[in-house]
Coordinates of C-alpha atoms in Angstrom, one line a residue:
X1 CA -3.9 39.8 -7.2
X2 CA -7.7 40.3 -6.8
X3 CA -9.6 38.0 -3.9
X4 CA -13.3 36.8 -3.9
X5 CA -12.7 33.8 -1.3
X6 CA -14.8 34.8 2.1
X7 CA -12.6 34.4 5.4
X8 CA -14.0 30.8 5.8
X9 CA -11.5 28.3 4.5
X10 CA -13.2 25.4 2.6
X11 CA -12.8 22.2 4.8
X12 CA -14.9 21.0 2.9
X13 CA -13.0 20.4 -0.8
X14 CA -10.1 19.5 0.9
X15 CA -11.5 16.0 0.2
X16 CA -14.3 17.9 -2.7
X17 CA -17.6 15.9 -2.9
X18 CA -19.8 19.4 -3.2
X19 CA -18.4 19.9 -7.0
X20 CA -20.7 16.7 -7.6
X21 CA -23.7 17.5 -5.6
X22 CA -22.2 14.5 -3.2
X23 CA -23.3 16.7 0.0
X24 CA -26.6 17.8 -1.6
X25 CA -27.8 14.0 -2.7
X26 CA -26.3 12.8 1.0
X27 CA -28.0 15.2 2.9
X28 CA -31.5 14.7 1.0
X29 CA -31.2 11.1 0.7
X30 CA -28.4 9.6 4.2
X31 CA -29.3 6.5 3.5
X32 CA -27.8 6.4 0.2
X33 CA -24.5 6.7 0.9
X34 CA -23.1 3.5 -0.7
X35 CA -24.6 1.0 1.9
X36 CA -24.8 -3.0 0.8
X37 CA -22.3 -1.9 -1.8
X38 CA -19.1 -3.5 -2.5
X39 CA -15.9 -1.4 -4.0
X40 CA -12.9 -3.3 -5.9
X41 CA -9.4 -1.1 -5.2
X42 CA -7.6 -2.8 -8.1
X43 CA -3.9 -1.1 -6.8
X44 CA -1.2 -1.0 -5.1
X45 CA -3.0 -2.1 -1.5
X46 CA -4.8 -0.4 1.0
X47 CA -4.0 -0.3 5.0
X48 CA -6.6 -1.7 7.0
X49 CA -5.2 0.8 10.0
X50 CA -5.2 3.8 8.1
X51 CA -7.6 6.2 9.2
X52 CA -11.2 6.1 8.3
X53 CA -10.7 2.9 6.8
X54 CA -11.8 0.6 9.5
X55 CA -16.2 1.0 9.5
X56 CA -18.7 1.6 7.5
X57 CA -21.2 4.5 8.7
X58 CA -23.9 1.9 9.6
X59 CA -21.2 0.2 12.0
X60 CA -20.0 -3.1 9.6
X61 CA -16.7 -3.7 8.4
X62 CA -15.1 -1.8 6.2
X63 CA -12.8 -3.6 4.2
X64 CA -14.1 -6.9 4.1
X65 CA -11.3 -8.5 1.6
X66 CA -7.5 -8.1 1.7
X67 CA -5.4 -9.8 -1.5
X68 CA -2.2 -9.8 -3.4
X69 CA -2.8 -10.4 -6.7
X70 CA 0.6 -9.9 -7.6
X71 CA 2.0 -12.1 -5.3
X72 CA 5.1 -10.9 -4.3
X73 CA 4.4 -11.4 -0.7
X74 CA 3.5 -15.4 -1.0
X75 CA 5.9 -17.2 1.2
X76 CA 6.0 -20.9 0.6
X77 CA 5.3 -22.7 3.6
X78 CA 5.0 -26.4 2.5
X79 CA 7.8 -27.6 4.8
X80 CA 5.9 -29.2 7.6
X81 CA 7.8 -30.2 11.0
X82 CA 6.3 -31.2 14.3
X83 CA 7.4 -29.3 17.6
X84 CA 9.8 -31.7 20.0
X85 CA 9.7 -30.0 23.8
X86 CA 8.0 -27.0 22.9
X87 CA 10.4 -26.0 20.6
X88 CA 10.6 -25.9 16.4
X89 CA 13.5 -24.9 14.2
X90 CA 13.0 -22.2 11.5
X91 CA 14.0 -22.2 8.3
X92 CA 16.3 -19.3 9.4
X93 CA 17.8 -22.1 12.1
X94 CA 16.6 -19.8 14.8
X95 CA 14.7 -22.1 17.6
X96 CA 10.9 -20.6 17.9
X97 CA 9.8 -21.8 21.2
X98 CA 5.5 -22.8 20.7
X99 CA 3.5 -20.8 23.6
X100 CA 1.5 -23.0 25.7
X101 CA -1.3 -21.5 24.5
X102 CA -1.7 -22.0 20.9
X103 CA -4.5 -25.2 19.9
X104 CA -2.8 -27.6 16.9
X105 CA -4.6 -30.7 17.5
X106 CA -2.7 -32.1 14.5
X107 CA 0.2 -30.9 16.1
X108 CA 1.8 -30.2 12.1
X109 CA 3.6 -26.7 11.5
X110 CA 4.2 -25.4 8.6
X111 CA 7.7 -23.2 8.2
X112 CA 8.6 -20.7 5.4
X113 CA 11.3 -17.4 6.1
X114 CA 10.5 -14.2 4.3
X115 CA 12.8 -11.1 3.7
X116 CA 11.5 -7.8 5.5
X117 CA 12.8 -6.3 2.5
X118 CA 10.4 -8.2 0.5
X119 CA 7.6 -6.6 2.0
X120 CA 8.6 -2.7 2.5
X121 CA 7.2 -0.4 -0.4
X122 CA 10.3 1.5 -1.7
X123 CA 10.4 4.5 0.3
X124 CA 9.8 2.6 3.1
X125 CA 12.8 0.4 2.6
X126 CA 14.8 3.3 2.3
X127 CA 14.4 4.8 5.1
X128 CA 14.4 1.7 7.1
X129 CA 17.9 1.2 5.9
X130 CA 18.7 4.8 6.4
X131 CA 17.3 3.6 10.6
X132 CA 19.4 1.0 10.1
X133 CA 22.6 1.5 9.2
X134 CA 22.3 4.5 12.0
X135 CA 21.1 2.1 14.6
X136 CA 23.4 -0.6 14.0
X137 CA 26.9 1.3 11.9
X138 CA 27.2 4.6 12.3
X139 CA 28.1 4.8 15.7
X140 CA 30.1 1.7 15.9
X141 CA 32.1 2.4 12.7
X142 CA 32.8 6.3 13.1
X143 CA 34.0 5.4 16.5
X144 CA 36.6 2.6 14.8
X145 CA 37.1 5.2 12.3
X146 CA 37.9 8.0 14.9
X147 CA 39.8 5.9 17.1
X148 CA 42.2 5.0 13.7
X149 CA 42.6 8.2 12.2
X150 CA 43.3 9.4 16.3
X151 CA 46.1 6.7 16.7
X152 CA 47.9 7.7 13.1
X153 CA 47.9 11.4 13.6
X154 CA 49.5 10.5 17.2
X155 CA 52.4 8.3 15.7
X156 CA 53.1 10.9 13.0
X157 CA 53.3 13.8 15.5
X158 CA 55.7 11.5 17.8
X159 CA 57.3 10.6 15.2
X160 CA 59.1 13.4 12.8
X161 CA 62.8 12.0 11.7
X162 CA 63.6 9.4 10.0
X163 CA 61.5 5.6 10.5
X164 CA 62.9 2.7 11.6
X165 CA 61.3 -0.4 9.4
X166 CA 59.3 -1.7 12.6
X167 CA 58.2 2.3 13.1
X168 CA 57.2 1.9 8.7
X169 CA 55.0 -1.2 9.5
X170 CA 53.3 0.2 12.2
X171 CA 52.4 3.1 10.0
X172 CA 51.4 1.1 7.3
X173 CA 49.3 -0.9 9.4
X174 CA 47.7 2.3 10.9
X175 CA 46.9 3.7 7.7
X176 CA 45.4 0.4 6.4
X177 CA 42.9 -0.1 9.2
X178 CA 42.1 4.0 8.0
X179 CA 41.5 2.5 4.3
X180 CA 39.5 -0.7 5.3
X181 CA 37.3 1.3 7.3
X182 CA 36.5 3.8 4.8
X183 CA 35.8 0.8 1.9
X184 CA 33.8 -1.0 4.6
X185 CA 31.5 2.3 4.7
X186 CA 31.3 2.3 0.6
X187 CA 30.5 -1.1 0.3
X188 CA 28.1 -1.6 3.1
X189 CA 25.0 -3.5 2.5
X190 CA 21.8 -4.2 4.6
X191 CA 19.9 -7.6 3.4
X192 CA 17.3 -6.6 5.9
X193 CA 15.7 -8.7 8.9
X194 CA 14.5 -12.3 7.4
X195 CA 11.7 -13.6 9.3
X196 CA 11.1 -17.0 9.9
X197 CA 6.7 -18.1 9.2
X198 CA 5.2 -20.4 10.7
X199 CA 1.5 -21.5 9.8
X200 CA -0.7 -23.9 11.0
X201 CA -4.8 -24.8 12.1
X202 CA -6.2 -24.6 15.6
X203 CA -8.9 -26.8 14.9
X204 CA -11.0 -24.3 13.6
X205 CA -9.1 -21.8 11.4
X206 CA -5.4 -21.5 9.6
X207 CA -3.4 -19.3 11.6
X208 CA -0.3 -17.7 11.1
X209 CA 2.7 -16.0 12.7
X210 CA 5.7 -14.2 11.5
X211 CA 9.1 -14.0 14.3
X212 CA 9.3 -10.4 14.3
X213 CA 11.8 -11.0 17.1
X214 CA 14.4 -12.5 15.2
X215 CA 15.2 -14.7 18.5
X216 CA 12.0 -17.3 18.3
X217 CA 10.3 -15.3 20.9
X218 CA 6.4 -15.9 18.9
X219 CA 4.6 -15.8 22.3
X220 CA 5.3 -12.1 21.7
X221 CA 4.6 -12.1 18.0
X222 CA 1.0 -11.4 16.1
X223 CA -0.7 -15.0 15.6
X224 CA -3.3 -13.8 12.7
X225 CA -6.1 -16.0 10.5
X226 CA -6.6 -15.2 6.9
X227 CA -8.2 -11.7 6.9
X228 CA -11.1 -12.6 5.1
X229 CA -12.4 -14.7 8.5
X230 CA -10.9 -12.6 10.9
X231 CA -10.4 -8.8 9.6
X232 CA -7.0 -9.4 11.5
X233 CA -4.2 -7.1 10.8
X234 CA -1.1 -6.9 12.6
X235 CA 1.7 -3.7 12.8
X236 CA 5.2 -5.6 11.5
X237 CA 7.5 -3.7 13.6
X238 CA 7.7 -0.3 15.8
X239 CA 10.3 1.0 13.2
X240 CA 8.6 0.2 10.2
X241 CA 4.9 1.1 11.3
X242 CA 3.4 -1.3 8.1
X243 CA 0.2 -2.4 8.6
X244 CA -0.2 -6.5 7.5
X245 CA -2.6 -9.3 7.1
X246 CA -2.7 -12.6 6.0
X247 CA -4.4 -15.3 3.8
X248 CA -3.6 -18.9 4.1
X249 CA -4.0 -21.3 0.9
X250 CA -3.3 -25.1 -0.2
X251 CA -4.1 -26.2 3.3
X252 CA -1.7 -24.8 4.8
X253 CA 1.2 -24.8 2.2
X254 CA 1.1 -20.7 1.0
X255 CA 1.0 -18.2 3.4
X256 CA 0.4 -14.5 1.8
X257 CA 1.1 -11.8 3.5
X258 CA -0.8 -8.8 2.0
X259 CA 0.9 -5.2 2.6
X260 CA 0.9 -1.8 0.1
X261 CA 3.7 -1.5 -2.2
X262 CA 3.1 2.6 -2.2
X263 CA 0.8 5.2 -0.5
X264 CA -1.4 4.9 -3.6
X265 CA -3.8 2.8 -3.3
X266 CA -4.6 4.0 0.7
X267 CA -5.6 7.2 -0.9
X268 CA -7.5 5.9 -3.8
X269 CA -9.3 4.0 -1.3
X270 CA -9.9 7.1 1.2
X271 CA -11.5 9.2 -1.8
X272 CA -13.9 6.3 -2.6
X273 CA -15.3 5.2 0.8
X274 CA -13.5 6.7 3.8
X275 CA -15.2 7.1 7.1
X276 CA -14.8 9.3 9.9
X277 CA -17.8 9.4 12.3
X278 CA -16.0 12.3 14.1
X279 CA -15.4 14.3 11.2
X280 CA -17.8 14.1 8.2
X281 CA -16.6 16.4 6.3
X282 CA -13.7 14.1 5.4
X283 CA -15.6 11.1 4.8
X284 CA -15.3 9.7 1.2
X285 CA -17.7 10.2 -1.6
X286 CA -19.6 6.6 -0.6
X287 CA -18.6 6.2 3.3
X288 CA -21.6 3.2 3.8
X289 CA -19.7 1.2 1.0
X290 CA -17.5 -1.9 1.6
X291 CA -13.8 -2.4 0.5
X292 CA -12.6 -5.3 -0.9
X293 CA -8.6 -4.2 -1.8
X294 CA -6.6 -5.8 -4.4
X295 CA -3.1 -5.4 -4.9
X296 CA -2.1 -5.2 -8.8
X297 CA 1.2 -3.2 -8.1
X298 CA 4.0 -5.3 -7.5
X299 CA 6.6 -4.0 -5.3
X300 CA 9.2 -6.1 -7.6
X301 CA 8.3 -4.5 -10.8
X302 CA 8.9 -0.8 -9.2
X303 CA 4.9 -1.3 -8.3
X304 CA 3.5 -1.8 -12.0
X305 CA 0.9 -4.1 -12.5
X306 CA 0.7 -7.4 -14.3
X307 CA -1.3 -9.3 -16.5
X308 CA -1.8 -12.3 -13.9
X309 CA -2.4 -9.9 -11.0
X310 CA -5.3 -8.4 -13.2
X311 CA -6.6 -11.9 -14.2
X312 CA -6.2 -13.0 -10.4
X313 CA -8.1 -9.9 -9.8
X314 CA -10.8 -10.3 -12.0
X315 CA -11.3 -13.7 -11.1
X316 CA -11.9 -12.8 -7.6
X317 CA -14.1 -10.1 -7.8
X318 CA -16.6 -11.5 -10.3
X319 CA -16.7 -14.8 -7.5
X320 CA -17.3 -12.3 -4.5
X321 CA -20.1 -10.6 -6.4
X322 CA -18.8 -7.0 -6.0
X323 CA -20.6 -4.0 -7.6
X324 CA -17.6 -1.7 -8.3
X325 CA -14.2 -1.7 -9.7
X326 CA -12.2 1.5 -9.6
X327 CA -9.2 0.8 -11.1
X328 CA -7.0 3.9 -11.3
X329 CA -3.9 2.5 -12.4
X330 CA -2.6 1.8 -16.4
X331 CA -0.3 2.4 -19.1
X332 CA 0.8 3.2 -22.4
X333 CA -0.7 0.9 -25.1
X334 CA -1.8 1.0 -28.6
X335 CA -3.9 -2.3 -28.4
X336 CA -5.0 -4.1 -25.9
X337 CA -7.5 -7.6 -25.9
X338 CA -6.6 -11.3 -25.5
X339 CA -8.1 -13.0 -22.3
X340 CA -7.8 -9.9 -19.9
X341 CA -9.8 -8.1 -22.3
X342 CA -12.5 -11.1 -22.1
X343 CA -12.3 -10.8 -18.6
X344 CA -13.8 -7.5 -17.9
X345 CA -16.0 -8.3 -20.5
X346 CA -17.2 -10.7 -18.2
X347 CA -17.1 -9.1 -15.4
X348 CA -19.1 -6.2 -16.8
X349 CA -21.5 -7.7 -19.3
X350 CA -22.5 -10.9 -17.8
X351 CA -21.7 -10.6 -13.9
X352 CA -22.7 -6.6 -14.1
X353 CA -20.2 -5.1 -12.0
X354 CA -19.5 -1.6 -12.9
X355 CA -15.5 -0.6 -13.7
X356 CA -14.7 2.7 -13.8
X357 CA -10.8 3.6 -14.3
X358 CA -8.8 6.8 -14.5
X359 CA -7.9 7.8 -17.8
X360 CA -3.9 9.1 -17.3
X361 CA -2.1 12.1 -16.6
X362 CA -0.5 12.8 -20.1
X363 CA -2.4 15.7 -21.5
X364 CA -3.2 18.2 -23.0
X365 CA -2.5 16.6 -26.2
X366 CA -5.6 14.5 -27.8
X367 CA -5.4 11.0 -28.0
X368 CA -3.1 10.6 -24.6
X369 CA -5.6 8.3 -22.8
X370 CA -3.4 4.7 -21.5
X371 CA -5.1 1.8 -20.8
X372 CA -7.9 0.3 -19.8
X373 CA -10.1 3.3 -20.8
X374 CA -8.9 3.2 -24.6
X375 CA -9.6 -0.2 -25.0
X376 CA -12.0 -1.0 -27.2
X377 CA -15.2 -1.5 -25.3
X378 CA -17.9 0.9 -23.7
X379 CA -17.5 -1.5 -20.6
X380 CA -15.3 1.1 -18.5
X381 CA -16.1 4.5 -17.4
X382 CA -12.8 6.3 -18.3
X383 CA -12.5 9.3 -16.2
X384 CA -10.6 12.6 -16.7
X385 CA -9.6 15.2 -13.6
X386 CA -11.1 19.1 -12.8
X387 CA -9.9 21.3 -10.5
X388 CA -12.6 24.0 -8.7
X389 CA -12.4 27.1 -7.4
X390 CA -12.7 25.7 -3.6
X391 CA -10.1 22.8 -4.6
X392 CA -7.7 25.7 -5.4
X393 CA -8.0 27.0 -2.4
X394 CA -7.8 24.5 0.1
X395 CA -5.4 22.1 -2.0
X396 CA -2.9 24.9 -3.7
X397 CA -3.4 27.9 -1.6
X398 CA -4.5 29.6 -5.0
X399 CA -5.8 33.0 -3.6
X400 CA -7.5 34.3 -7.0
X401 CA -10.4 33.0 -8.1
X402 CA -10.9 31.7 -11.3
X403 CA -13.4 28.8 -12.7
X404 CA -13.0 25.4 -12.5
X405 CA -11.3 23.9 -15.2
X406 CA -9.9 20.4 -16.3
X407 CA -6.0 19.6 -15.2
X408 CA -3.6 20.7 -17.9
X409 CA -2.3 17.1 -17.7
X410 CA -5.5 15.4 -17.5
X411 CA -5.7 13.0 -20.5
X412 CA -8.1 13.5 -23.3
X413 CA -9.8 11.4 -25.6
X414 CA -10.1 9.8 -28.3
X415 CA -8.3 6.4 -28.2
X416 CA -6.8 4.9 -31.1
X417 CA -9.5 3.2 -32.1
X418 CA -11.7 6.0 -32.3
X419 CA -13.9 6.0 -29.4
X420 CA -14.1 8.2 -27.0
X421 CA -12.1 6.9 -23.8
X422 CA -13.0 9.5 -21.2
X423 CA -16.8 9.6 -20.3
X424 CA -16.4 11.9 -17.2
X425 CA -14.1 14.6 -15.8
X426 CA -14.2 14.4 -11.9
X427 CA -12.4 16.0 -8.8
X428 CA -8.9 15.4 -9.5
X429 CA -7.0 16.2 -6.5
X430 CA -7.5 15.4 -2.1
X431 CA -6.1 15.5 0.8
X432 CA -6.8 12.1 2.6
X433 CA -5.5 9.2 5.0
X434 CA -2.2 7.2 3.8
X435 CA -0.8 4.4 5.2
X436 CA 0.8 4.9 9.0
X437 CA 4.7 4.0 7.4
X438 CA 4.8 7.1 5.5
X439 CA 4.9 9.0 9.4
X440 CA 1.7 11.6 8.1
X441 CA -2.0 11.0 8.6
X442 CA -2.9 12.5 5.6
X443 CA -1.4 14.0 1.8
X444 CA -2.5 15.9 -0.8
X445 CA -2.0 13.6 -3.9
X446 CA -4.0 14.4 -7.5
X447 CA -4.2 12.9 -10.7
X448 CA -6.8 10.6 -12.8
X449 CA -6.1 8.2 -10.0
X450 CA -8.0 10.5 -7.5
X451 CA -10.7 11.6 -9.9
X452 CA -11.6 7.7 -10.3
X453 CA -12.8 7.0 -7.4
X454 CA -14.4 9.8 -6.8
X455 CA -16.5 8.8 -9.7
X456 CA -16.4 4.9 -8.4
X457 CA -18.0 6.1 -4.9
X458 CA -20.6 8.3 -6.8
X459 CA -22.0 4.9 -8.6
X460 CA -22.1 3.4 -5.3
X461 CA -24.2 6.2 -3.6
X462 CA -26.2 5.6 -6.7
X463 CA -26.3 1.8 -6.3
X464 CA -27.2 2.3 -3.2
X465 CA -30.4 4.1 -3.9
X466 CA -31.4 1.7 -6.5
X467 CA -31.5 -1.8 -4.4
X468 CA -33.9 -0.2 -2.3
X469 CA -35.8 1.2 -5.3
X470 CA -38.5 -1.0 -7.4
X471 CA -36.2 -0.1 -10.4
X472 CA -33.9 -2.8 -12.3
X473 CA -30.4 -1.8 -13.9
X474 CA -27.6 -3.5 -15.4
X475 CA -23.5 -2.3 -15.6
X476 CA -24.2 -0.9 -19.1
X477 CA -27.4 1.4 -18.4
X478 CA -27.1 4.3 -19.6

């Protein structure tokens, strides 16, 4: 197979921004490189520890919002109790001893309990329950096993003629503690750690805590305020390694606890506006741009996204005034309208935020694109994925080169209604920061999903130039 790559591998596409003059329009114009703009992750949750994710490259914050639209992490924590001698009883009827430390002036704490389970993405959980049932079965229950199947081959090998009926019971009992053991091992089940939440205001902000303990030990638990005050985040557990926040509603009454139901949305996030001061070259596409992550994916619907989660997404993104929504999640559908469809309406036309969303991987055939980029509206920038000649390289170890070319899988247009559903083909593959459970710093993942954002951080870098530009432009511009 012929070669025409040089010696020097290409860093550089391992996260491509060069296919899209990204490097040439940074290095002409720094300035522009998505600052004062705010990004929408509409999926499944971004870590706030994952690298590159925590500033901006003029030193602010980088994600400044953290929310599960989906709410499968809500804990209801309306049950309020007062401590008596230091000391408050959880929901789980474990006694939480209050450090001395803590300020409630109102002295009023609000309980809730919440299943570990409930929080792990679903890899996650299954390797947690793979650590598990090591940690805390294995051992104990092949030893008991061992120790049973020892004692039976012992009596049978002292005992060769014919039983007496006491000699038959102890058999039988030998040979049933064998059988027990081995249906205890087939019907073992791990319900997970549940986790008693307590919540409550220091005079100045809601706080919250979750007994990661297990024994009411909180002086040695995370005591976190809603993110959105604090940019707090907390690390569950040392086996687990999942990054948390928190947001704290109804005075009190609903504590959320906002994690990532997959890998996903981390990476969608890294494309768009990663930054690594030490290492430019895998920044994002827009690495002076602000993150404000949603969760749509909900971890009890195998992470697929719901109508409410969208709405609550929708809702909170046109009231923070954000500039961009990469959305690189969707599905199947031969119609789609009602009030969601009104929604981004909304958000686009009258609020002028720009949405940009990744058009599916179901091609080649035409007329494969899910939604929202077939819905009827020009208001979202559906967007289709390439592959070049340096992306080969560094991403598939592809040693002949060839030119770029879309993804046989991308989806292509049109929609059923006619239009044309993918305005753009983009970079469809990367290799960038994940969340810290998965045990890796970085994975290659491609798709629509990645070619999205790439074209969501683009927008920003040109965003960016235009507020500092006497020009005016609205979301539909052309």
């Amino acid at each position: 197979m012929a070669s025409n790559y040089s010696n020097e591998f290409p860093v550089w596409a391992l996260l491509p921004k060069r296919e899209t003059n990204v490097t040439s329009f940074l290095n002409k114009y720094p300035e522009y490189d998505g600052r004062g703009i705010t990004i929408a992750i509409f999926d499944s949750g971004v870590d706030p520890g994952a690298k590159g994710l925590q500033k901006t490259s003029d030193g602010k914050q980088k994600i400044v919002e953290m929310m599960d639209g989906s709410g499968a992490g809500d804990v209801d924590t309306s049950n309020v109790v007062e401590a008596e001698n230091g000391f408050i009883t959880g929901l789980t009827g474990n006694k939480l001893k209050v450090p001395s430390d803590w300020k409630n002036p109102t002295g009023k704490y609000h309980l809730g309990v919440k299943n570990a389970y409930e929080l792990y993405p679903k890899i996650l959980k299954e390797r947690i329950i793979k650590d598990r049932k090591e940690a805390f079965w294995d051992a104990d229950h092949k030893y008991q096993l061992a120790e049973a199947s020892r004692a039976l081959h012992e009596f049978n090998s002292q005992h060769t003629s014919q039983l007496t009926v006491e000699e038959k019971f102890k058999k039988e009992e030998l040979e049933t503690q064998i059988e027990i053991l081995n249906t205890l091992e087939k019907k073992y089940c791990d319900l997970g750690p549940t986790y008693d939440c307590v919540v409550f205001h220091d005079g100045k902000c809601w706080r919250a805590v979750i007994d990661t303990s297990e024994e009411g030990d909180l002086e040695n638990c995370d005591l976190l305020g809603s993110f959105s005050e604090t940019y707090e985040f907390a690390r569950l557990t040392e086996m687990d390694l999942l990054n948390y926040c928190v947001n704290i509603y109804d005075d009190g009454n609903l504590l959320e606890i906002v994690s990532t139901s997959s890998a996903h949305g981390t990476h969608v996030a890294s494309i768009a506006a990663a930054y690594f001061f030490d290492n430019p070259e895998m920044n994002g596409v827009a690495p002076g741009a602000q993150i404000v992550s949603i969760a749509i994916g909900d971890r009890r619907l195998s992470t697929m996204e719901t109508g409410t989660a969208l709405t609550r997404a929708l809702i909170k993104v046109i009231n923070r005034k954000c500039d961009v929504i990469n959305i690189s999640y969707g599905e199947h559908s031969h119609w789609c309208g009602g009030r969601l469809m009104e929604l981004v309406h909304q958000a686009v036309d009258k609020h002028g935020i720009i949405m940009v969303s990744s058009a599916g991987n179901h091609g080649p055939a035409l007329s494969t694109v899910g939604t929202p980029p077939t819905c009827p509206t020009n208001s979202v920038i559906g967007v289709g994925a390439y592959v070049s000649p340096d992306m080969m390289l560094a991403e598939y170890s592809l040693r002949e080169k060839i030119p770029s070319l879309g993804y046989t899988w991308t989806s292509r247009g049109p929609g059923s209604n006619g239009h044309l559903s993918v305005s753009v083909c983009a970079p469809g593959g990367a290799i960038t920061s994940v969340p810290s459970w998965t045990l890796r710093g970085s994975q290659l993942m491609n798709g629509t999903s990645m070619s999205s954002p790439h074209v969501a951080g683009c927008v920003c870098l040109l965003l960016s130039g235009l507020q500092v530009q006497p020009f005016s432009y609205h979301s539909n511009s052309q």
